[in-house]
């Protein structure tokens, strides 16, 4: 059996140095310029009309869908905090397609039965809808 040092040789350095190959540095610089930056706080976007319009769109959808009810705060309960999240949606060519804002509750402090009773989201998969339509067509039902 041959000794490993005969095939490979003596190691020149005791540590391995990690460094990205030179051929990728230009590509990464180009990608960094193409990606639109996303704000991380409300203070960054409050004076930008694009983000204000996105937040108004979300608020209007909440009002239209009756997402919440305003109720008086019970004295012995804590309030769940919330925040805005911002995302820049890009098209396949790298241009900005849409500025998307989401209003989310920081629900990690909630306890079921104390802070909320039930959760419900009206979400249906397209495959389920197609299945129901196919079944109703096969049975001769009419959808009004």
C-alpha positions as a Markdown table, in Angstrom:
| # | Residue | x | y | z |
|---|---|---|---|---|
| 1 | Unk | 0.0 | 0.0 | 0.0 |
| 2 | Unk | 1.4 | 3.3 | -1.1 |
| 3 | Unk | 1.8 | 6.1 | 1.4 |
| 4 | Unk | -0.5 | 9.1 | 0.9 |
| 5 | Unk | 2.4 | 11.6 | 1.1 |
| 6 | Unk | 4.0 | 9.9 | -1.9 |
| 7 | Unk | 0.8 | 10.5 | -4.1 |
| 8 | Unk | -0.2 | 14.0 | -2.8 |
| 9 | Unk | 2.9 | 15.5 | -1.3 |
| 10 | Unk | 3.4 | 17.6 | 1.8 |
| 11 | Unk | 0.7 | 20.1 | 2.6 |
| 12 | Unk | 1.9 | 23.7 | 2.0 |
| 13 | Unk | -0.3 | 25.3 | 4.5 |
| 14 | Unk | -2.0 | 24.1 | 7.7 |
| 15 | Unk | -5.1 | 26.2 | 7.1 |
| 16 | Unk | -7.5 | 26.3 | 4.2 |
| 17 | Unk | -8.2 | 29.7 | 2.8 |
| 18 | Unk | -11.7 | 30.4 | 1.6 |
| 19 | Unk | -12.0 | 32.8 | -1.2 |
| 20 | Unk | -14.5 | 33.2 | -4.0 |
| 21 | Unk | -13.1 | 32.6 | -7.5 |
| 22 | Unk | -12.1 | 35.7 | -9.4 |
| 23 | Unk | -14.4 | 34.9 | -12.3 |
| 24 | Unk | -17.5 | 35.4 | -10.1 |
| 25 | Unk | -16.7 | 38.8 | -8.6 |
| 26 | Unk | -17.9 | 40.8 | -11.7 |
| 27 | Unk | -21.1 | 38.8 | -11.8 |
| 28 | Unk | -21.9 | 39.4 | -8.2 |
| 29 | Unk | -21.3 | 43.1 | -8.6 |
| 30 | Unk | -23.7 | 43.2 | -11.5 |
| 31 | Unk | -26.4 | 41.3 | -9.6 |
| 32 | Unk | -26.0 | 43.6 | -6.6 |
| 33 | Unk | -26.7 | 46.6 | -8.9 |
| 34 | Unk | -29.8 | 44.9 | -10.5 |
| 35 | Unk | -31.6 | 44.0 | -7.2 |
| 36 | Unk | -33.8 | 46.8 | -5.9 |
| 37 | Unk | -33.3 | 47.4 | -2.2 |
| 38 | Unk | -36.2 | 46.8 | 0.1 |
| 39 | Unk | -36.9 | 49.1 | 3.1 |
| 40 | Unk | -36.8 | 47.6 | 6.5 |
| 41 | Unk | -38.8 | 50.1 | 8.5 |
| 42 | Unk | -41.8 | 52.4 | 8.3 |
| 43 | Unk | -39.7 | 55.5 | 8.7 |
| 44 | Unk | -37.8 | 54.7 | 5.5 |
| 45 | Unk | -41.0 | 54.5 | 3.3 |
| 46 | Unk | -43.3 | 57.0 | 4.9 |
| 47 | Unk | -42.1 | 59.8 | 2.4 |
| 48 | Unk | -42.0 | 57.5 | -0.7 |
| 49 | Unk | -45.3 | 57.7 | -2.7 |
| 50 | Unk | -44.8 | 54.2 | -4.2 |
| 51 | Unk | -44.7 | 52.5 | -0.8 |
| 52 | Unk | -47.5 | 54.7 | 0.6 |
| 53 | Unk | -49.8 | 53.6 | -2.3 |
| 54 | Unk | -48.9 | 50.0 | -1.6 |
| 55 | Unk | -49.8 | 50.4 | 2.1 |
| 56 | Unk | -53.1 | 52.1 | 1.2 |
| 57 | Unk | -54.0 | 49.3 | -1.1 |
| 58 | Unk | -53.5 | 46.8 | 1.7 |
| 59 | Unk | -55.5 | 48.9 | 4.1 |
| 60 | Unk | -58.3 | 49.3 | 1.6 |
| 61 | Unk | -58.5 | 45.5 | 1.1 |
| 62 | Unk | -58.7 | 45.0 | 4.9 |
| 63 | Unk | -61.6 | 47.4 | 5.1 |
| 64 | Unk | -63.3 | 45.8 | 2.0 |
| 65 | Unk | -63.0 | 42.3 | 3.4 |
| 66 | Unk | -63.9 | 43.3 | 7.0 |
| 67 | Unk | -60.7 | 41.7 | 8.4 |
| 68 | Unk | -61.0 | 43.0 | 11.9 |
| 69 | Unk | -63.4 | 44.7 | 14.3 |
| 70 | Unk | -62.4 | 47.6 | 16.6 |
| 71 | Unk | -63.1 | 46.7 | 20.2 |
| 72 | Unk | -62.2 | 48.3 | 23.5 |
| 73 | Unk | -59.0 | 47.0 | 25.0 |
| 74 | Unk | -59.5 | 44.8 | 28.1 |
| 75 | Unk | -57.5 | 46.1 | 31.0 |
| 76 | Unk | -55.9 | 42.8 | 31.9 |
| 77 | Unk | -54.9 | 41.8 | 28.3 |
| 78 | Unk | -51.7 | 42.7 | 26.4 |
| 79 | Unk | -51.9 | 44.1 | 22.9 |
| 80 | Unk | -50.3 | 42.1 | 20.1 |
| 81 | Unk | -47.9 | 44.4 | 18.2 |
| 82 | Unk | -47.8 | 44.6 | 14.4 |
| 83 | Unk | -45.5 | 45.8 | 11.7 |
| 84 | Unk | -45.3 | 46.5 | 7.9 |
| 85 | Unk | -43.2 | 44.2 | 5.7 |
| 86 | Unk | -42.0 | 45.5 | 2.3 |
| 87 | Unk | -41.1 | 43.5 | -0.8 |
| 88 | Unk | -40.1 | 44.5 | -4.3 |
| 89 | Unk | -41.5 | 42.1 | -6.9 |
| 90 | Unk | -39.3 | 41.9 | -10.0 |
| 91 | Unk | -40.1 | 40.8 | -13.5 |
| 92 | Unk | -38.0 | 38.2 | -15.3 |
| 93 | Unk | -36.0 | 40.9 | -17.0 |
| 94 | Unk | -35.0 | 42.5 | -13.7 |
| 95 | Unk | -37.3 | 45.5 | -13.8 |
| 96 | Unk | -39.5 | 46.4 | -10.9 |
| 97 | Unk | -43.0 | 44.8 | -11.4 |
| 98 | Unk | -44.7 | 45.8 | -8.1 |
| 99 | Unk | -44.0 | 47.3 | -4.7 |
| 100 | Unk | -45.8 | 45.0 | -2.2 |
| 101 | Unk | -46.6 | 45.9 | 1.4 |
| 102 | Unk | -47.9 | 43.5 | 4.0 |
| 103 | Unk | -49.3 | 44.3 | 7.4 |
| 104 | Unk | -48.6 | 41.4 | 9.8 |
| 105 | Unk | -49.2 | 40.8 | 13.5 |
| 106 | Unk | -46.3 | 39.7 | 15.6 |
| 107 | Unk | -48.2 | 36.7 | 16.9 |
| 108 | Unk | -45.3 | 34.9 | 18.6 |
| 109 | Unk | -46.6 | 36.1 | 21.9 |
| 110 | Unk | -50.1 | 34.9 | 21.5 |
| 111 | Unk | -51.6 | 32.0 | 23.3 |
| 112 | Unk | -54.6 | 30.1 | 21.8 |
| 113 | Unk | -57.7 | 30.5 | 24.0 |
| 114 | Unk | -56.3 | 33.6 | 25.7 |
| 115 | Unk | -55.5 | 36.0 | 22.9 |
| 116 | Unk | -57.6 | 34.4 | 20.1 |
| 117 | Unk | -60.3 | 31.8 | 19.8 |
| 118 | Unk | -60.0 | 30.6 | 16.2 |
| 119 | Unk | -58.2 | 31.2 | 13.0 |
| 120 | Unk | -59.8 | 31.1 | 9.6 |
| 121 | Unk | -58.6 | 32.0 | 6.1 |
| 122 | Unk | -60.7 | 31.9 | 3.0 |
| 123 | Unk | -58.3 | 30.1 | 0.7 |
| 124 | Unk | -59.2 | 27.6 | -1.9 |
| 125 | Unk | -56.8 | 25.7 | -4.2 |
| 126 | Unk | -57.5 | 25.9 | -7.9 |
| 127 | Unk | -57.4 | 22.1 | -8.1 |
| 128 | Unk | -60.2 | 21.8 | -5.5 |
| 129 | Unk | -62.3 | 24.3 | -7.4 |
| 130 | Unk | -61.8 | 22.4 | -10.7 |
| 131 | Unk | -62.7 | 19.2 | -8.9 |
| 132 | Unk | -65.9 | 20.6 | -7.5 |
| 133 | Unk | -66.9 | 22.1 | -10.9 |
| 134 | Unk | -66.1 | 18.8 | -12.7 |
| 135 | Unk | -68.2 | 16.9 | -10.1 |
| 136 | Unk | -71.2 | 19.3 | -10.4 |
| 137 | Unk | -71.0 | 19.1 | -14.2 |
| 138 | Unk | -70.9 | 15.3 | -14.1 |
| 139 | Unk | -73.9 | 15.1 | -11.8 |
| 140 | Unk | -75.9 | 17.7 | -13.8 |
| 141 | Unk | -76.0 | 20.4 | -11.1 |
| 142 | Unk | -76.4 | 24.0 | -12.2 |
| 143 | Unk | -74.2 | 26.6 | -10.5 |
| 144 | Unk | -76.0 | 29.9 | -10.0 |
